[in-house]
Short mmCIF file of C-alpha atoms in Angstrom, two decimals:
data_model
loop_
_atom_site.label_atom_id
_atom_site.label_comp_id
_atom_site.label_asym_id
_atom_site.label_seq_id
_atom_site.Cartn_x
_atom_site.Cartn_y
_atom_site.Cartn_z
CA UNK A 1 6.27 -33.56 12.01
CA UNK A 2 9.28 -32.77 10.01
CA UNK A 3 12.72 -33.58 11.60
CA UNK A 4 14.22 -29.64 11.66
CA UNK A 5 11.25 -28.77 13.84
CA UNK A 6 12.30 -30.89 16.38
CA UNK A 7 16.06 -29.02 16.14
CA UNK A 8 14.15 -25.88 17.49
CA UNK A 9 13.42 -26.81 21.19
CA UNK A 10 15.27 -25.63 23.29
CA UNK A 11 16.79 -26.68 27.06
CA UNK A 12 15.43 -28.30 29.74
CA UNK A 13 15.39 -26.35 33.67
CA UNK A 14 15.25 -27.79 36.96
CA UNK A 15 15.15 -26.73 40.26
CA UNK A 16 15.03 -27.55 44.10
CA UNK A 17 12.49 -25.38 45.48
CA UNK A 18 14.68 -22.88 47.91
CA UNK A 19 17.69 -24.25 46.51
CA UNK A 20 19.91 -21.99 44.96
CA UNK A 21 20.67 -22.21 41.26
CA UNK A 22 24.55 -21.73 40.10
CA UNK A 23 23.78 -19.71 36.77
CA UNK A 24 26.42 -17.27 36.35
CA UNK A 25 28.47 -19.09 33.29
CA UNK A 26 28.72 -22.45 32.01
CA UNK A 27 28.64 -24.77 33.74
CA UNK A 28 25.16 -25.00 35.82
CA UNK A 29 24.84 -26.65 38.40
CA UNK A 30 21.92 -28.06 40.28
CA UNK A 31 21.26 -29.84 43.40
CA UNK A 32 19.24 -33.01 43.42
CA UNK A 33 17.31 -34.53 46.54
CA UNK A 34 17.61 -38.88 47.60
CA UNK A 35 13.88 -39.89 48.66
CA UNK A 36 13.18 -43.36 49.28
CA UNK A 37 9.38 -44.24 48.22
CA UNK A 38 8.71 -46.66 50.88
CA UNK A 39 9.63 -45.39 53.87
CA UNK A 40 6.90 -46.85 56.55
CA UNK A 41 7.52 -50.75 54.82
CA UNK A 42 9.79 -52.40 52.77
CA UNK A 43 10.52 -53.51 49.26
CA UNK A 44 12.38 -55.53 46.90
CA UNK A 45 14.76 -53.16 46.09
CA UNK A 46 16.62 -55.97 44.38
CA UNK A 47 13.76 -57.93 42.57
CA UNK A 48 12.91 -53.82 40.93
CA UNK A 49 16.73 -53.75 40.20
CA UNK A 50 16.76 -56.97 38.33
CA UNK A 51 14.12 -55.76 36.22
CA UNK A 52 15.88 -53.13 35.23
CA UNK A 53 18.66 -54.97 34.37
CA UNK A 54 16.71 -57.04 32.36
CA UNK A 55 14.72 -54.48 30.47
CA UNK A 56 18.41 -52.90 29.69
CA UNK A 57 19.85 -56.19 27.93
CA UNK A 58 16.37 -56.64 25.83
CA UNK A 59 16.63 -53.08 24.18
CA UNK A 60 17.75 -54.35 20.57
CA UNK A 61 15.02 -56.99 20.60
CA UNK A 62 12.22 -54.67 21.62
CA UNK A 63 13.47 -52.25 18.97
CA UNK A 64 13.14 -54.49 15.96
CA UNK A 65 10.08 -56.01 17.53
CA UNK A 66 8.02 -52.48 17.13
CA UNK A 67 8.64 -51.59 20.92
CA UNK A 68 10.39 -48.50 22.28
CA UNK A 69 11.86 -49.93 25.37
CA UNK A 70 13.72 -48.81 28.64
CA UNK A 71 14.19 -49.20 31.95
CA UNK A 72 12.38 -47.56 34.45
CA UNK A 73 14.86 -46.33 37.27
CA UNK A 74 14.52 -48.65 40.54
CA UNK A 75 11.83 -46.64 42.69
CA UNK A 76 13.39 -47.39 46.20
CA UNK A 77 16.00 -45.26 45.96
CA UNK A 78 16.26 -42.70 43.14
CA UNK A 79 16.62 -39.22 42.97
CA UNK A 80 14.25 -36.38 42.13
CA UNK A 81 14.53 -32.81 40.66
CA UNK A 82 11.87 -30.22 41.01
CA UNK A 83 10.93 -28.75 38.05
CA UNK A 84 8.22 -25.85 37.15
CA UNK A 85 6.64 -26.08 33.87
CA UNK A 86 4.62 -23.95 31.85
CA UNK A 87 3.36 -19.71 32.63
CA UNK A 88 1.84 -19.96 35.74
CA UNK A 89 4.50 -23.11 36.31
CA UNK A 90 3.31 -26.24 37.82
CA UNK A 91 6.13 -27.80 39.83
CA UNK A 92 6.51 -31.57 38.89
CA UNK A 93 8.82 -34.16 40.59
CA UNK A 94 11.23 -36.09 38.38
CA UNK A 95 13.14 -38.88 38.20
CA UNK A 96 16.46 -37.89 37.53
CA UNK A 97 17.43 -40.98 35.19
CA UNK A 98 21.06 -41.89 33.25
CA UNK A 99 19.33 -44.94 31.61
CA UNK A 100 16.70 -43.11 29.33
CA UNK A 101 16.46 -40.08 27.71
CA UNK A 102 12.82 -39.17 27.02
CA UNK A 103 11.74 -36.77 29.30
CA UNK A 104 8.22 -36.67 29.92
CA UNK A 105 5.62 -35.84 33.05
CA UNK A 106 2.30 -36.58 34.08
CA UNK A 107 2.48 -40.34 35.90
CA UNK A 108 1.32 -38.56 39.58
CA UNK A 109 0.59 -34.98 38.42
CA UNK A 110 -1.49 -34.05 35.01
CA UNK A 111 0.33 -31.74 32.58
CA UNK A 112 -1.31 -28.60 32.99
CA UNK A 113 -0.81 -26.20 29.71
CA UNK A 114 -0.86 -22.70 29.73
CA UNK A 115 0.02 -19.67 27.29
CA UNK A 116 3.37 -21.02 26.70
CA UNK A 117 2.16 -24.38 26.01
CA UNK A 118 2.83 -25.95 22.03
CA UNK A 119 0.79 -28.79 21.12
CA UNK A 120 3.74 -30.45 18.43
CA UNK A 121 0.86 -32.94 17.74
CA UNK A 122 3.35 -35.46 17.87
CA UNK A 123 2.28 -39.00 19.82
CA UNK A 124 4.81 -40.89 22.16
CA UNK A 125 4.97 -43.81 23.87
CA UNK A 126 7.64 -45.59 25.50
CA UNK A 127 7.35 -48.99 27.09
CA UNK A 128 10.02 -49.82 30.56
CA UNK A 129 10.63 -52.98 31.81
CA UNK A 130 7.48 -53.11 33.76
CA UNK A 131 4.97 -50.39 32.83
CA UNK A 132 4.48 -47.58 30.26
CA UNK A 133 3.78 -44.10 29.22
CA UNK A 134 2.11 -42.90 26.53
CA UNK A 135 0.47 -39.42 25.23
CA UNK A 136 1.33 -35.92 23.35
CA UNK A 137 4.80 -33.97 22.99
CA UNK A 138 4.80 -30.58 24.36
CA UNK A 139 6.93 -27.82 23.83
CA UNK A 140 6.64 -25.60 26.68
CA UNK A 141 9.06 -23.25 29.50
CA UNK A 142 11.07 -25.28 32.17
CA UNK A 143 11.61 -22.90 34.90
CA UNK A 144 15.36 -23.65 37.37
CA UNK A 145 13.92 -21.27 39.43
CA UNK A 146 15.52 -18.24 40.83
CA UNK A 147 14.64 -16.61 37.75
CA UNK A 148 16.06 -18.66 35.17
CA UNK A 149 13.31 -19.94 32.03
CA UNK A 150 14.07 -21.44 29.03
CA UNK A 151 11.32 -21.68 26.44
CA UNK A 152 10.05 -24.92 24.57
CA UNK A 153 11.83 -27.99 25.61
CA UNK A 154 9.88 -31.12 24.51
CA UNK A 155 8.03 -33.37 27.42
CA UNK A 156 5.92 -36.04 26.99
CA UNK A 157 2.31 -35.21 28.42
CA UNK A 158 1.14 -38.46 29.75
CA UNK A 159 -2.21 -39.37 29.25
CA UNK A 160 -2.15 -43.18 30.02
CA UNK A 161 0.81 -44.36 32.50
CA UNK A 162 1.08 -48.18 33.28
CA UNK A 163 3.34 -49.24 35.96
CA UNK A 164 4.35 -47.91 39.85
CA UNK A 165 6.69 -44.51 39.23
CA UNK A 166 6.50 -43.72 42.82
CA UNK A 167 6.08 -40.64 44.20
CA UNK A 168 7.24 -39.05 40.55
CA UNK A 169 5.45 -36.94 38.15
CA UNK A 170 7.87 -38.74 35.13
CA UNK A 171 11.31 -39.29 34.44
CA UNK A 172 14.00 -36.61 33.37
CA UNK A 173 16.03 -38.61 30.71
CA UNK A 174 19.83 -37.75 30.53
CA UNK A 175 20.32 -41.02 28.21
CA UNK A 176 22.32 -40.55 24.80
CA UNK A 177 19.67 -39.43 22.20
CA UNK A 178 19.83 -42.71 20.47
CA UNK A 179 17.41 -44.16 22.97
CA UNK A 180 14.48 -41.93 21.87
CA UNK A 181 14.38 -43.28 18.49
CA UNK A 182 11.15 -45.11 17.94
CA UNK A 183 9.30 -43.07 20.74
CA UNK A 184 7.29 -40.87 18.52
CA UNK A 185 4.82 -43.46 17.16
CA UNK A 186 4.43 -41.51 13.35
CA UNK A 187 8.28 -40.66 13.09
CA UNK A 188 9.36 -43.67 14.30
CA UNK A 189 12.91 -42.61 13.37
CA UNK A 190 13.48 -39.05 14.74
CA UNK A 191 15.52 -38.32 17.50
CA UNK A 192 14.33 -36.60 19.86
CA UNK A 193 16.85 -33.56 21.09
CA UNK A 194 17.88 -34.63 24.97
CA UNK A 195 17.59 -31.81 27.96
CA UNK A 196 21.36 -31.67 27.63
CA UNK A 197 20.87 -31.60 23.54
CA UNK A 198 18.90 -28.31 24.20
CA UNK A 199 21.37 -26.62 26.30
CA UNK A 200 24.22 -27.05 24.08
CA UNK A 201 21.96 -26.16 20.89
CA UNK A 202 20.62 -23.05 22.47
CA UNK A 203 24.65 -22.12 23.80
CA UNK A 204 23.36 -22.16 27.49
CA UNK A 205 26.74 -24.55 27.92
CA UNK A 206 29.42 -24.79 25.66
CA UNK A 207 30.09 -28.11 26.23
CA UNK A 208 27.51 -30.94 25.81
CA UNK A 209 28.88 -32.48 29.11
CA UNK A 210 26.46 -33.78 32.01
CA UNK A 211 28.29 -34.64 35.37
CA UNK A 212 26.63 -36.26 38.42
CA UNK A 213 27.88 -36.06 42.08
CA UNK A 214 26.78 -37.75 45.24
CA UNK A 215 27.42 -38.36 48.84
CA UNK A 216 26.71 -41.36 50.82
CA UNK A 217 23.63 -41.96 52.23
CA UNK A 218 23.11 -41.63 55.98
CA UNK A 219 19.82 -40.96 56.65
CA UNK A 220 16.14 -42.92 55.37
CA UNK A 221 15.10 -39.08 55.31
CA UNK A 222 14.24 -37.61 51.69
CA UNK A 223 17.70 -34.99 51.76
CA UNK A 224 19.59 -33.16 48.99
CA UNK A 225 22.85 -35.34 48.79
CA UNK A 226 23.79 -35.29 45.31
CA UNK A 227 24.49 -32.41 42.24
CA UNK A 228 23.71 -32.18 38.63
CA UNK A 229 25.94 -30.37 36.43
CA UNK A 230 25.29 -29.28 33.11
CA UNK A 231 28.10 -28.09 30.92
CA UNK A 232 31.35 -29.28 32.60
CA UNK A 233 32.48 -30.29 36.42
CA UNK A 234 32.62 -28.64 39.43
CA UNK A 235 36.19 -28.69 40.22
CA UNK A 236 36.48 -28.90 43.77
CA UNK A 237 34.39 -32.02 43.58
CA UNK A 238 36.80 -34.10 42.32
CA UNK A 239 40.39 -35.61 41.51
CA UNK A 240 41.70 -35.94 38.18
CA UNK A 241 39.52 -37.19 35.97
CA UNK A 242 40.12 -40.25 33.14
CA UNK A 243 38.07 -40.58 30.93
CA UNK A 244 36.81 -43.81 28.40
CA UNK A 245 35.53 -43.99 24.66
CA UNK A 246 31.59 -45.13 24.86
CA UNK A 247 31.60 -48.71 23.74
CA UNK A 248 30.86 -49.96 20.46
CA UNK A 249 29.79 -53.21 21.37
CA UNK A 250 26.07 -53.85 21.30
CA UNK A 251 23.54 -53.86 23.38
CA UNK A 252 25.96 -51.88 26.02
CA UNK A 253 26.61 -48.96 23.21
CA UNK A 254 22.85 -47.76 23.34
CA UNK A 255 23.68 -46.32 26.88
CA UNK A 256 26.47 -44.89 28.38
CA UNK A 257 28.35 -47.75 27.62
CA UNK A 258 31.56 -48.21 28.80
CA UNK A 259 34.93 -51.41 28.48
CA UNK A 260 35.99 -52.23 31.95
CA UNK A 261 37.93 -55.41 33.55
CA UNK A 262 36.98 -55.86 37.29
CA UNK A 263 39.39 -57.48 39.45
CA UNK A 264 38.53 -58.63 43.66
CA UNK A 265 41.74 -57.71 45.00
CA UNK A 266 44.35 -59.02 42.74
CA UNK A 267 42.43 -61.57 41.11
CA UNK A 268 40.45 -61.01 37.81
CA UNK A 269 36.95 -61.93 38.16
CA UNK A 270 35.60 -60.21 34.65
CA UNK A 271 37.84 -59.72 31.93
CA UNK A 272 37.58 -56.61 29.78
CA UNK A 273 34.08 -56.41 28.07
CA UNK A 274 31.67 -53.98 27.92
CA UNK A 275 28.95 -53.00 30.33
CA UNK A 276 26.96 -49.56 31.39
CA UNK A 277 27.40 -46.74 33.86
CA UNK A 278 23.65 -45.80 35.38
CA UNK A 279 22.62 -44.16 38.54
CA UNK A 280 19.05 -45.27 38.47
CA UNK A 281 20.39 -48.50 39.45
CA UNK A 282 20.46 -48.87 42.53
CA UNK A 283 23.03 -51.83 42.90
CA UNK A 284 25.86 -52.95 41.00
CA UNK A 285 25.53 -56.28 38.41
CA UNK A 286 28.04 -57.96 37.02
CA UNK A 287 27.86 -61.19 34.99
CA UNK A 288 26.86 -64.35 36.22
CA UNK A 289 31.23 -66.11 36.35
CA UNK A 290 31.62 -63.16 37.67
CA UNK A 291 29.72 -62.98 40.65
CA UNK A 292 30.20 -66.68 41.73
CA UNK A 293 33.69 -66.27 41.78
CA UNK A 294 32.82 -62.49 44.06
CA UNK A 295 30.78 -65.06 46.18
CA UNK A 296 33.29 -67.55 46.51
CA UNK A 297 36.37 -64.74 47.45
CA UNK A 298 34.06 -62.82 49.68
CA UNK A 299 32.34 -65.63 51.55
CA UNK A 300 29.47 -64.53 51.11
CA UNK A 301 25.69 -66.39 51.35
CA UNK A 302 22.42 -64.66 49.80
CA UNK A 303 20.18 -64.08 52.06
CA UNK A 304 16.89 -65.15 51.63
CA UNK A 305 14.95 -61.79 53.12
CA UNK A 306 16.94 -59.23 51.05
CA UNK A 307 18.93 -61.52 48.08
CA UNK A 308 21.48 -59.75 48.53
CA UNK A 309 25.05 -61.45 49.61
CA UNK A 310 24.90 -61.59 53.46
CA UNK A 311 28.58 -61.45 54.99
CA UNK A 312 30.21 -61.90 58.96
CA UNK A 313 31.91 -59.08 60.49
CA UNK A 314 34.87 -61.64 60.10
CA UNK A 315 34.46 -62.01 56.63
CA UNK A 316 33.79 -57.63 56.13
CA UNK A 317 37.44 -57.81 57.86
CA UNK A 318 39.14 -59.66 55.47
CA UNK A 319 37.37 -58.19 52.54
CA UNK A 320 39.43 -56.75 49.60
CA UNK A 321 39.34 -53.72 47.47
CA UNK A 322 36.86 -54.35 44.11
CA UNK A 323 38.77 -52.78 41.37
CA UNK A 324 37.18 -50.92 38.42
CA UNK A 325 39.85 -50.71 35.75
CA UNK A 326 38.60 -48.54 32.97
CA UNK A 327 40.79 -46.83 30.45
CA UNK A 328 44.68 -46.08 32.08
CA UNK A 329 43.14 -46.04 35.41
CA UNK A 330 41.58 -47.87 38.98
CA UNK A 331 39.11 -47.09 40.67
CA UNK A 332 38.85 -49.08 43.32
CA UNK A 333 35.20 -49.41 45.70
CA UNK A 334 36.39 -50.14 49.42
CA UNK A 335 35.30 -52.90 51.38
CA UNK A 336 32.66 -50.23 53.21
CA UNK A 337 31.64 -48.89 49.75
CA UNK A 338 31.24 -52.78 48.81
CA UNK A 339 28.31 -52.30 51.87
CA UNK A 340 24.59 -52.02 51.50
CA UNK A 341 24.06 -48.88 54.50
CA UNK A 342 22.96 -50.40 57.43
CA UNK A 343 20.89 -47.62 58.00
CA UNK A 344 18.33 -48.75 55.25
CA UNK A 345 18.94 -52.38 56.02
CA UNK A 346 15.33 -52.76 57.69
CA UNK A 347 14.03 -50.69 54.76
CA UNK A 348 14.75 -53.61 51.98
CA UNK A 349 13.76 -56.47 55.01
CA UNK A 350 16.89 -57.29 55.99
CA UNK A 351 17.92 -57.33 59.60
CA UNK A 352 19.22 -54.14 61.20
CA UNK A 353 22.86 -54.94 62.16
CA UNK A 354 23.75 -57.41 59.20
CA UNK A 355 26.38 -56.87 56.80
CA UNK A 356 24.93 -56.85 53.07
CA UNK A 357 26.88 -56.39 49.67
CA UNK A 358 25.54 -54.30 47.09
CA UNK A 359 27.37 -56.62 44.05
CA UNK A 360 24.74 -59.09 42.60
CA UNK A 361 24.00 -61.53 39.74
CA UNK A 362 23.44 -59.82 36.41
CA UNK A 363 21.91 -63.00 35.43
CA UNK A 364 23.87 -63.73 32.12
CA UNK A 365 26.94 -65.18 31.24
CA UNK A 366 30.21 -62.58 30.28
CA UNK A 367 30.79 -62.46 26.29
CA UNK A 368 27.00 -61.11 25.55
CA UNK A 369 27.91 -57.19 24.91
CA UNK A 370 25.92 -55.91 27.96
CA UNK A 371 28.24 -57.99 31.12
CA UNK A 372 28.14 -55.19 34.26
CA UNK A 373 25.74 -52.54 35.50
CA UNK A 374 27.91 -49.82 37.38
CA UNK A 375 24.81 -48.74 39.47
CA UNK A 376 24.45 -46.42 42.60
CA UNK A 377 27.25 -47.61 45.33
CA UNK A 378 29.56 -46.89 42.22
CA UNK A 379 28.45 -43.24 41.59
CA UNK A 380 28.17 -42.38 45.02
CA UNK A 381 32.04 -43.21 45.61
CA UNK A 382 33.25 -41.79 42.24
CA UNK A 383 32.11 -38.11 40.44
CA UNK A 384 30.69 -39.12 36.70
CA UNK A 385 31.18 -36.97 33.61
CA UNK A 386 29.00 -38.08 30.49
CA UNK A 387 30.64 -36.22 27.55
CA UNK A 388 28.04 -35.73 24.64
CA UNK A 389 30.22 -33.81 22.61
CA UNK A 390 32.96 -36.23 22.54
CA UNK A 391 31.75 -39.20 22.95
CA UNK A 392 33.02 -40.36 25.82
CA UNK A 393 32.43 -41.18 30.11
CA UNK A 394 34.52 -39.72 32.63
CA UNK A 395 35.03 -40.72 36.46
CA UNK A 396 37.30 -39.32 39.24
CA UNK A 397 37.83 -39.70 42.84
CA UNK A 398 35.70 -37.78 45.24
CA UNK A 399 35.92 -36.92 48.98
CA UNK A 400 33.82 -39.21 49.52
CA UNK A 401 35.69 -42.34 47.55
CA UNK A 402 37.14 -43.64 50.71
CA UNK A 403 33.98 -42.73 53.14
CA UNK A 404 33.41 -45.65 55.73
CA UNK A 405 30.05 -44.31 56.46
CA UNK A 406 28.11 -47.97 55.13
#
């Protein structure tokens, strides 16, 4: 398949089913709804987090090793758009996912086509951590609902999955482009155009700009807590914003890759190196100096139910301010944004009333190009801007920065 015919898809749509759509101008925004797969047991939510971490650091070595390989987002806790696809449109369920960018459907639900339907005869398959997915691009319509269609954005139709995706139909990648190279197994090196590509391309937005919002969690209930926005920001969601080059330093720059120091208070635990933003993790890594020196500070002792750093009410006290200093500014997580919430404590097997941090080992040294994850608890306290078009990650203070709801 030559290279300009993948140039003509267009943009991706997604909806919440009796949600309404903002579609007047650019930008669009979209709500998106927390479920948590597991709701009458538990899981490992960090054991699934660590494999995602691990799949992330691999990517170079899978690439020049004849694998196309990502992370699959950590299936406890993610967040799903609705999306109708095709004329009739079947409504699929998918993972909305910072940490890839092929966008494909058919792990729960079959693809269904129908008159709109484009068999690109094109074969794909892309390998996660733990599972795969692997069948024919589409082009075909992606309905937002309300009325709002955009004709043929690439999918992947699945035909063989491998792996637990949850209650999804797929994943919705909003990953730089470079991480589809090598999905297409007879154009190994074509890129295939992103969702956010395709709106930009097609002037739906004028900016190639995707920004993610969220509020805290405070129910186990599956609830629309968080917004997509394609194009720009939604002002009165947040402060000022700064923003940061994307990293050049491998493996971090395949991602939205960012240079950060982290300090615990006023002492330095990670010097400036480079590291990702992701929401589809659903903790926060950081290398393994790092952490033991966060362990030593903060008192705290892993628990062997959860693995995650138990601490005393004593010890939440005295806890300090973790500071995120990226670019001219701080961002600094509060002790209760520094929380695992209680209310899903019995959800991961830990006990109801204990006090668990959401910081953890990355598993690797500092100085190896890929040194921090900043997963979930950091883009539910602070509003996200990945900037496409200039290369670039934003972040900003929300409403919800200083929220002691944890």
């Amino acid at each position: 398949m030559a290279a300009a015919s993948l140039l003509t898809i267009l943009l991706l749509a997604l909806s919440i089913t009796g949600s309404p759509v903002e579609v007047n101008n650019s930008p669009i925004t979209l709500p998106i709804a927390r479920r948590l797969s597991a709701l009458n047991g538990t899981i490992n939510a960090l054991e699934q987090d660590k494999a995602r971490v691990a799949a992330f650091r691999l990517k170079d070595y899978n690439l020049k090793h004849g694998s196309h390989s990502i992370p699959v987002a950590n299936l406890g806790t993610v967040y799903y758009a609705a999306v109708g696809i095709g004329s009739p449109a079947t409504t699929y369920y998918l993972i909305v996912d910072t940490g890839t960018s092929n966008t494909w459907i058919g792990a729960r639900t079959p693809y269904v086509p129908t008159s709109t339907s484009v068999n690109t005869n094109e074969y794909v398959k892309v390998t996660y951590g733990a599972g795969y997915f692997s069948g024919t691009e589409y082009a075909d319509t992606f309905d937002f609902g309300n009325g709002l269609t955009i004709a043929q954005q690439w999918i992947g139709a699945a035909t063989e999955t491998s792996g637990n995706f949850g209650e999804a139909d797929g994943i919705l990648g909003l990953g730089p482009v470079e991480l589809t190279q090598g999905s297409l197994t007879e154009d190994v090196d074509i890129l295939v155009p992103t969702v956010t590509d395709n709106l930009h391309r097609q002037g739906t937005i004028h900016l190639e700009v995707v920004s993610i919002s969220f509020e805290p969690t405070t129910s186990t209930q599956s609830m629309v807590n968080g917004e997509l926005t394609f194009g720009g920001t939604v002002r009165n969601k947040h402060g000022p914003i700064t923003y940061t080059p994307r990293t050049t330093t491998k493996p971090a720059s395949k991602y939205w890759g960012i240079d950060q120091s982290i300090s615990y208070g006023s002492t330095t635990i990670l010097s400036s190196t480079a590291g990702i933003v992701d929401v589809g993790t659903t903790f926060i890594h950081i290398a393994t100096d790092a952490y033991n020196q966060y362990r030593t500070l903060t008192g705290g002792i892993p628990d062997a139910a959860t693995g995650l750093l138990l601490i005393t009410s004593t010890q939440y006290g005295a806890l300090q301010n973790l500071n995120f200093n990226i670019g001219s500014a701080t961002f600094s997580l509060t002790p209760n944004g520094q929380l695992w919430p209680r209310i899903l404590n019995t959800y991961i097997g830990g006990s109801s009333n204990a006090l668990y941090l959401v910081v953890n080992d990355l598993g690797t040294p500092s100085g190896k190009g890929f040194d921090f994850v900043n997963g979930y608890p950091f883009t539910e306290r602070f509003y996200c801007v990945f900037d496409t078009s200039r290369s670039r990650v934003g972040f900003a203070t929300t409403s919800y920065t200083d929220a002691t709801t944890n």
